[in-house]
mmCIF file of C-alpha atoms and ligand atoms in Angstrom:
data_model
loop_
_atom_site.group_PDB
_atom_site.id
_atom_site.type_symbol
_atom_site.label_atom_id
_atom_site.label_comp_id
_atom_site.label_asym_id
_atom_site.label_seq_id
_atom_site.Cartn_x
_atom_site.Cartn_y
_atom_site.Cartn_z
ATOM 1 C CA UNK A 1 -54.731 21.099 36.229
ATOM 2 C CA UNK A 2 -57.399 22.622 38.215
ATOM 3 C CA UNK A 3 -58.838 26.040 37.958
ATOM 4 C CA UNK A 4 -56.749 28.664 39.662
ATOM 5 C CA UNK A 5 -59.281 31.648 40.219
ATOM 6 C CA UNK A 6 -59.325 35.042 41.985
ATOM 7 C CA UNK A 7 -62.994 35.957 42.736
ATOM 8 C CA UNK A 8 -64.274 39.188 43.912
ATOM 9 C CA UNK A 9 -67.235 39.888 46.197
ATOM 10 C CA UNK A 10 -67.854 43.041 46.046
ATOM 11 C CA UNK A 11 -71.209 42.787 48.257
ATOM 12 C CA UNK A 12 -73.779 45.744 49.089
ATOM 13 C CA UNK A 13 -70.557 48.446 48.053
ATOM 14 C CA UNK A 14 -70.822 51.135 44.942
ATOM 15 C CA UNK A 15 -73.518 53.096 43.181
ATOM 16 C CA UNK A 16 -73.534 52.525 39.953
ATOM 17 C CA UNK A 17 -70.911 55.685 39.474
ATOM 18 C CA UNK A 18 -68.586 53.886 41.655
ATOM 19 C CA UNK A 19 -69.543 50.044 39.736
ATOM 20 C CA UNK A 20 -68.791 52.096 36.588
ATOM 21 C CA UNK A 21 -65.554 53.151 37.991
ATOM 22 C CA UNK A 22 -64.481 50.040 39.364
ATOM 23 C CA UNK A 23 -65.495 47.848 36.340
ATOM 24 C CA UNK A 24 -63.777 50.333 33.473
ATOM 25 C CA UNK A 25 -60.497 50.189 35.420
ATOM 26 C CA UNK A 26 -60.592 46.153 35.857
ATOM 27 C CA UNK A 27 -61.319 46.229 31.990
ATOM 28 C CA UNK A 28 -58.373 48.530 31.061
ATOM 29 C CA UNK A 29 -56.164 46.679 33.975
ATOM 30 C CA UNK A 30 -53.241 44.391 32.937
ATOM 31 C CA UNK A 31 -54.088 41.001 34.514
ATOM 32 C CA UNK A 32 -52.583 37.565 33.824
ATOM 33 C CA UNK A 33 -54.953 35.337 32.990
ATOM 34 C CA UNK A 34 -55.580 32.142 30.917
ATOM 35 C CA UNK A 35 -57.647 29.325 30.542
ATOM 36 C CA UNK A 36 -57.082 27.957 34.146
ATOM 37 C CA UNK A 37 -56.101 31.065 35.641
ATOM 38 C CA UNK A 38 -59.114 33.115 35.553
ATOM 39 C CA UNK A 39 -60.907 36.056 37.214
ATOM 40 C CA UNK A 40 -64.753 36.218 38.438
ATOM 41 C CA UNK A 41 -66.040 39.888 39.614
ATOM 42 C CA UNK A 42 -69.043 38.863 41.938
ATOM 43 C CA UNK A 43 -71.025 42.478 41.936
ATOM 44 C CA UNK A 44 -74.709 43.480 43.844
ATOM 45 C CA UNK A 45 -77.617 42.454 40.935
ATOM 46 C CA UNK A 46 -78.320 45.749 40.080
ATOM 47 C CA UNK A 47 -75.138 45.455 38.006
ATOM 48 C CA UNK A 48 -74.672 42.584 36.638
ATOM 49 C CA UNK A 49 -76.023 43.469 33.236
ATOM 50 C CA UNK A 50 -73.195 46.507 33.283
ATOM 51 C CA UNK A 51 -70.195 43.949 34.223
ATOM 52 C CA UNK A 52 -71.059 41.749 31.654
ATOM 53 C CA UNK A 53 -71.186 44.585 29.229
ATOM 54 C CA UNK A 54 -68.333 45.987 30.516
ATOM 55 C CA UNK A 55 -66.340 43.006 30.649
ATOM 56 C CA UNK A 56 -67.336 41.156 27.805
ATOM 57 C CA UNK A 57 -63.773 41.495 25.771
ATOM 58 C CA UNK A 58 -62.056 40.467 28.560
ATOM 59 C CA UNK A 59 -60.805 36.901 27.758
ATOM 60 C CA UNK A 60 -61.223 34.446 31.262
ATOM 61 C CA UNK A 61 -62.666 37.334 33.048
ATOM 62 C CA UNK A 62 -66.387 36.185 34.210
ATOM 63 C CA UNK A 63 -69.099 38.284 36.259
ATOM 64 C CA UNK A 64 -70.833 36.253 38.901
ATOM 65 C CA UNK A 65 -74.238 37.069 41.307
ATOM 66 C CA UNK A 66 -73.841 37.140 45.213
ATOM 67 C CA UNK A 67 -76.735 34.615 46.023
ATOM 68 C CA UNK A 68 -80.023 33.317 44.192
ATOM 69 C CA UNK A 69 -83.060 31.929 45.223
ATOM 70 C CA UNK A 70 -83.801 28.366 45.194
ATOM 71 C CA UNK A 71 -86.849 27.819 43.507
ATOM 72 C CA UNK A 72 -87.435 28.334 40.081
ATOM 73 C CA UNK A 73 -89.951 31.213 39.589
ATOM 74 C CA UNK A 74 -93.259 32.611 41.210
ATOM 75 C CA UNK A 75 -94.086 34.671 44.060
ATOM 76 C CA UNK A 76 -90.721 35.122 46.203
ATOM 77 C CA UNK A 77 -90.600 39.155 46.017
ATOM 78 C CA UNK A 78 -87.124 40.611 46.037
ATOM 79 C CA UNK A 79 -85.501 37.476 44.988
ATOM 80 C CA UNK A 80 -83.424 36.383 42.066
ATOM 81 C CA UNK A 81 -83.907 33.337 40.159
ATOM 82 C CA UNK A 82 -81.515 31.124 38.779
ATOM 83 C CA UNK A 83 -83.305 31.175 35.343
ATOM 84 C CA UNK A 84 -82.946 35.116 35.463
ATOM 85 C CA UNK A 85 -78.772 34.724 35.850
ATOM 86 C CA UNK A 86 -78.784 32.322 33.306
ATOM 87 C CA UNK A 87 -81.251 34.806 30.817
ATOM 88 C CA UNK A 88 -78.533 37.486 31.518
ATOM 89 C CA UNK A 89 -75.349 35.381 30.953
ATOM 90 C CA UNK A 90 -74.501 35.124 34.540
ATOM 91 C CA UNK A 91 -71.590 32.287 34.474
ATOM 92 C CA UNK A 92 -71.174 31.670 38.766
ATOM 93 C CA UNK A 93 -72.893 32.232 41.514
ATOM 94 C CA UNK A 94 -71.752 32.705 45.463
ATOM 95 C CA UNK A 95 -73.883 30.120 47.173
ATOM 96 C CA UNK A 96 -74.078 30.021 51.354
ATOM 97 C CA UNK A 97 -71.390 32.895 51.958
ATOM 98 C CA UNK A 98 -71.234 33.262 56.121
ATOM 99 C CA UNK A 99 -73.493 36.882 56.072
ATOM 100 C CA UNK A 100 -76.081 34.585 53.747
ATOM 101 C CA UNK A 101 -75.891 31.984 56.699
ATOM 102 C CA UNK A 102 -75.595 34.305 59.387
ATOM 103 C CA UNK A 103 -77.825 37.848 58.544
ATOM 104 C CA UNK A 104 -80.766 35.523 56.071
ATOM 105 C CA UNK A 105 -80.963 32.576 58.223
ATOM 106 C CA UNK A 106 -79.596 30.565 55.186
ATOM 107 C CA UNK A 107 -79.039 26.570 56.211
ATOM 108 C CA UNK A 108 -77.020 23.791 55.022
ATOM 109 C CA UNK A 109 -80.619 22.047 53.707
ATOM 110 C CA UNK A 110 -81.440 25.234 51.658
ATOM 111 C CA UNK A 111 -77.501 25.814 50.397
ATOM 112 C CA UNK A 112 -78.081 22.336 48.645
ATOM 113 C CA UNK A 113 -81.473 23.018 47.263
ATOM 114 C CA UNK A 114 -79.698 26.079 45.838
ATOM 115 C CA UNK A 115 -76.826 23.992 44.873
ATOM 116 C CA UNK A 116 -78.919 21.890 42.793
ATOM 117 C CA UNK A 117 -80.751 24.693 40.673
ATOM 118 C CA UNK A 118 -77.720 26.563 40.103
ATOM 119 C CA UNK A 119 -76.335 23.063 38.726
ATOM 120 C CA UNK A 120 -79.632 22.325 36.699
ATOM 121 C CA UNK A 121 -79.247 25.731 34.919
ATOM 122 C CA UNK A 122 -75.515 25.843 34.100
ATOM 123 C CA UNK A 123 -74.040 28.237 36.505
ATOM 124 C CA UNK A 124 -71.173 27.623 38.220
ATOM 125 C CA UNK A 125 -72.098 27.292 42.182
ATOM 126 C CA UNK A 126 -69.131 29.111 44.270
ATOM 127 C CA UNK A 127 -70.229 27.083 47.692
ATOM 128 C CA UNK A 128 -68.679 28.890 50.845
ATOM 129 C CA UNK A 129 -67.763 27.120 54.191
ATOM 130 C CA UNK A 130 -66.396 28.205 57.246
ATOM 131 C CA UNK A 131 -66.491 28.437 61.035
ATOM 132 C CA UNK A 132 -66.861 31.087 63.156
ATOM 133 C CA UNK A 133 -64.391 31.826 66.214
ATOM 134 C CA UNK A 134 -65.665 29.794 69.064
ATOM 135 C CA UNK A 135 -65.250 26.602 66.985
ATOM 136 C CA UNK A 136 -61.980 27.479 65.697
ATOM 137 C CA UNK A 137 -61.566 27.834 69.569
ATOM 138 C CA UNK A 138 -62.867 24.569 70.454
ATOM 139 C CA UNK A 139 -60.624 23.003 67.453
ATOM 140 C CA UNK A 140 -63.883 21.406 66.252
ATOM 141 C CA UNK A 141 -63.879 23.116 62.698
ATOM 142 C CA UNK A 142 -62.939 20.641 60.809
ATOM 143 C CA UNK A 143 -66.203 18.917 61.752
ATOM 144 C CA UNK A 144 -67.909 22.061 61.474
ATOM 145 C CA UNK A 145 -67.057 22.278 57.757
ATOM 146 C CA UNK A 146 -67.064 18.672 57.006
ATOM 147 C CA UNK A 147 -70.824 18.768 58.074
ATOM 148 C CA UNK A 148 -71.481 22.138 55.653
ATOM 149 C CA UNK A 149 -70.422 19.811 52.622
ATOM 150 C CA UNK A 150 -71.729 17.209 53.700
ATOM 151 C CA UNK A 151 -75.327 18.270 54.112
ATOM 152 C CA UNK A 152 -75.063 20.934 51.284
ATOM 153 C CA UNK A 153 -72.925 18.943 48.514
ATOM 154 C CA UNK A 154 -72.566 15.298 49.196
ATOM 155 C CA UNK A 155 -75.855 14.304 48.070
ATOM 156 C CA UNK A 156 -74.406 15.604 44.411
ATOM 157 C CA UNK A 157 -73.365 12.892 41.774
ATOM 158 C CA UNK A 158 -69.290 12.861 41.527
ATOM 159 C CA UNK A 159 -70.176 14.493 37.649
ATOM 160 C CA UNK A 160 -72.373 17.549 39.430
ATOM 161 C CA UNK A 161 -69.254 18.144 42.473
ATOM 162 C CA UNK A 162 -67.006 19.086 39.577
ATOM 163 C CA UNK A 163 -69.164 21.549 38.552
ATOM 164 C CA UNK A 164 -69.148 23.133 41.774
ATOM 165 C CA UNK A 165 -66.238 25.626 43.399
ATOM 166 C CA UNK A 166 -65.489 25.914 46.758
ATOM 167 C CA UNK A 167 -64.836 29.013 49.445
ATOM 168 C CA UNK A 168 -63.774 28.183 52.843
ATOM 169 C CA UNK A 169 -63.771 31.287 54.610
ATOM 170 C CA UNK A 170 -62.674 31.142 58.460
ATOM 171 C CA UNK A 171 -65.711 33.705 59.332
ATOM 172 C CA UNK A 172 -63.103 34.883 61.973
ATOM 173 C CA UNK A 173 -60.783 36.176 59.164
ATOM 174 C CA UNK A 174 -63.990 37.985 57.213
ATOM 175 C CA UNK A 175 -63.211 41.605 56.818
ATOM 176 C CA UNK A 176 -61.387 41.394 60.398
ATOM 177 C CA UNK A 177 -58.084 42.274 58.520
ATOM 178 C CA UNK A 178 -57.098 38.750 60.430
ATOM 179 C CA UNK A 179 -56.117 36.426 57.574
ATOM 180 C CA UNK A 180 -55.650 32.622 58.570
ATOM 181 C CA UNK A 181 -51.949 32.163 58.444
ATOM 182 C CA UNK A 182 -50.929 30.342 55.082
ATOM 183 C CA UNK A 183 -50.603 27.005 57.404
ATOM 184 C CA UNK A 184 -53.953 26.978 58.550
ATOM 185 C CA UNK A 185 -55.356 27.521 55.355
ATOM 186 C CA UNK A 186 -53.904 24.759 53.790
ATOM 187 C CA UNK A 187 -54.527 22.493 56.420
ATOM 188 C CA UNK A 188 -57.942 23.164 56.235
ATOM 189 C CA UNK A 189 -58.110 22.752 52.612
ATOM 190 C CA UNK A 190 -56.062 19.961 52.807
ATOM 191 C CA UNK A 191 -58.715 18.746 55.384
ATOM 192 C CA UNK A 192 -61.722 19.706 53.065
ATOM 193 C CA UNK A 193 -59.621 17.990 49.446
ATOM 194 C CA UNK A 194 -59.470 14.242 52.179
ATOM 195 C CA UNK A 195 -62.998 14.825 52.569
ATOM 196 C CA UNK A 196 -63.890 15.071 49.014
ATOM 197 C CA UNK A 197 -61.564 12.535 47.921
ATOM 198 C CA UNK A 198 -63.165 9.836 51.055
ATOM 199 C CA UNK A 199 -66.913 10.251 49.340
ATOM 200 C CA UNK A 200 -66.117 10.717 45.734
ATOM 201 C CA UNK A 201 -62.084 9.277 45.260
ATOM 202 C CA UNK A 202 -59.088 11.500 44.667
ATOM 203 C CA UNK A 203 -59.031 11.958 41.018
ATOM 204 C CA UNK A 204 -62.546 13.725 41.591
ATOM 205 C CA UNK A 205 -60.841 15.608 44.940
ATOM 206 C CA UNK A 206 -57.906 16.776 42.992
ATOM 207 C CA UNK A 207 -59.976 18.170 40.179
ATOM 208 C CA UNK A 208 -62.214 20.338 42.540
ATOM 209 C CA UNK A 209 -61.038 24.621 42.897
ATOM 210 C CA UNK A 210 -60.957 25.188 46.880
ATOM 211 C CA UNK A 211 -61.261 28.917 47.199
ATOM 212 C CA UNK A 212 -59.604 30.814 50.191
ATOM 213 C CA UNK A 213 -61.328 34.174 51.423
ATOM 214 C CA UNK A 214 -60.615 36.189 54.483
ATOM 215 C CA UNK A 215 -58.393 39.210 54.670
ATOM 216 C CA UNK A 216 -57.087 38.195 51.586
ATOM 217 C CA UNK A 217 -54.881 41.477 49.884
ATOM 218 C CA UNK A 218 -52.176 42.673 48.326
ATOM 219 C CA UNK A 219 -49.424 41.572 50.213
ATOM 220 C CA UNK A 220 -50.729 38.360 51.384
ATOM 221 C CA UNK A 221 -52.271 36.538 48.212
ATOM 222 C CA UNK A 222 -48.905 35.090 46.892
ATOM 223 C CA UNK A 223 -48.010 33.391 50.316
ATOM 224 C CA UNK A 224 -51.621 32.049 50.329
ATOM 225 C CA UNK A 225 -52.017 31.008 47.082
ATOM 226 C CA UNK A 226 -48.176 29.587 46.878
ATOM 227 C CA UNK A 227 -50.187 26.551 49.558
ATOM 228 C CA UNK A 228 -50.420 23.424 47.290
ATOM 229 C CA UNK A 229 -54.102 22.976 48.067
ATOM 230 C CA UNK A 230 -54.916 26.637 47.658
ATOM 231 C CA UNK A 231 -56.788 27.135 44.777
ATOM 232 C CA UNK A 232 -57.190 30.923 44.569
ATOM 233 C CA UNK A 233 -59.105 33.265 46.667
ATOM 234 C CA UNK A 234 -62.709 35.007 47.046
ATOM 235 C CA UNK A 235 -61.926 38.823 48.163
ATOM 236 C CA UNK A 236 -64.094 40.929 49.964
ATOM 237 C CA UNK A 237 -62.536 44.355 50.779
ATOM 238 C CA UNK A 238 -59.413 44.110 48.512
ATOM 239 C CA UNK A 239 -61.472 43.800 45.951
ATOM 240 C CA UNK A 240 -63.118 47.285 45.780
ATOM 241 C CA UNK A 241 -59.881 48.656 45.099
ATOM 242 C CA UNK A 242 -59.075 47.720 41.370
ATOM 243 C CA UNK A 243 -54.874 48.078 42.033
ATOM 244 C CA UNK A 244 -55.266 45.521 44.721
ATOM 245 C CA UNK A 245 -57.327 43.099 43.349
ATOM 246 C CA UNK A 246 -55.604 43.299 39.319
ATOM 247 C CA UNK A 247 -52.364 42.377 42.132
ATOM 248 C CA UNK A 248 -54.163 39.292 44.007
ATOM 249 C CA UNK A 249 -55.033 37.758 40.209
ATOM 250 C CA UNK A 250 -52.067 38.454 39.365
ATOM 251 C CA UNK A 251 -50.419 36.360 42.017
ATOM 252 C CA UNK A 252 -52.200 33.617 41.427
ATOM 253 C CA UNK A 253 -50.184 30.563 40.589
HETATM 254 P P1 PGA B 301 -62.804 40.136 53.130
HETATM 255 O O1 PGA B 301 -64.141 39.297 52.738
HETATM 256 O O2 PGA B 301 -61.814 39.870 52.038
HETATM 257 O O3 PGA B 301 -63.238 41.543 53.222
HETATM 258 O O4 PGA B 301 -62.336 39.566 54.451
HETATM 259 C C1 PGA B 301 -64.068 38.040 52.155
HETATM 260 C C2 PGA B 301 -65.465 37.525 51.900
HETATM 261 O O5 PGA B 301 -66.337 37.702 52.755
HETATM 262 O O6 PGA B 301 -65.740 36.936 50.822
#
């Protein structure tokens, strides 16, 4: 069975107080997880260190960076190399999330190059996908995501995709508190699973985590997650609160 996983971004939120809040009470928290049911807490770099510390005794709970650079060392100030994560223990890494794309200039040529050196160093790649309102609009985003995989992951052998975890996240539904209704995220992932399963056959399609984030909370993981092709979900917001998100891993199926 695939991996069923609840990941948290927590992105530019909490001084370290508030990390150190926020990481003792997902430590102490009473979460169902297992082998294929697992958590990953995806916190600013300053803290990484800390969540690993924090979180080490937690069985299937993993700690995961918000981007990396692609290249392996040298003069790139203020970026983070993949060889750094891996130093630390870092297990994932969010690759191409839509404020990546949209604030950094990130593109689909760069999201594979960063694809590749997350691969080549062990760390799980968490690749996220997702259009933006006026293509939703225009009913063109299943092309619009079809060409994000295909330019950023299709060039990978069938042995590297299974490595790799993937986010589609209607930017529309991104902290909007508008959450794509369970339909539409299952057809879309539905729509992304074909596409895998057309380049690299359905055994490798089926084995592949397809992540949904937008809006997710509370109230509406269990609906989303309850979608056959929904895999689990990446959580923005929800996920600074440690009640709500301890309740989206826990409805995880
Ligand atoms: P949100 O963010 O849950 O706050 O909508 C999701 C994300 O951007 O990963």
């Amino acid at each position: 069975m695939r991996k069923q996983i609840a990941a948290a971004n927590w992105k530019m939120n909490c001084t370290l107080t508030q990390a150190e809040e926020l990481l003792s009470k997902l430590a102490a928290a009473e979460i169902n997880v297992t082998e294929n049911r697992i958590s990953v807490i995806a916190v600013p770099a300053p803290y990484l260190i800390l969540a690993q510390q924090q979180l080490v005794h937690k069985a299937n709970v993993f700690v995961a960076a918000q981007n990396c650079y692609s290249k392996k060392s040298g003069a790139y100030t203020g970026e983070t190399s993949v060889e750094m994560l891996q130093s630390i223990g870092t297990a994932y890494v969010l690759i191409g999330h839509s404020e990546r794309r949209e604030y950094f200039h990130e593109t689909n040529s760069l999201l594979a190059d960063k694809v590749n050196i997350a691969l080549e160093y062990n760390i799980t790649p968490i690749f996220c996908c997702g259009e933006a309102l006026d293509i939703r609009e225009a009913n063109t985003q299943n092309e619009f995501v079809g060409r994000q995989l295909e330019e950023s992951l299709f060039h990978l052998t069938a042995e590297q995709l299974q490595k790799v975890v993937i986010a589609y996240e209607p930017i529309w539904a991104i902290g909007t508190g508008k959450t794509a209704s369970s339909e539409q995220a299952q057809e879309m992932h539905a729509y992304i699973r074909s596409a895998l399963a057309a380049k690299y056959g359905s055994s490798v399609a089926d084995s592949i985590s397809i992540l949904y984030g937008g809006s997710v909370k509370g109230s509406n993981a269990a609906e989303l997650f309850a979608q056959p092709d929904v895999d689990g979900g990446l959580v923005g917001g929800a996920s600074l609160n440690a009640e709500e998100f301890t309740a989206i891993i826990n409805a995880l199926k």
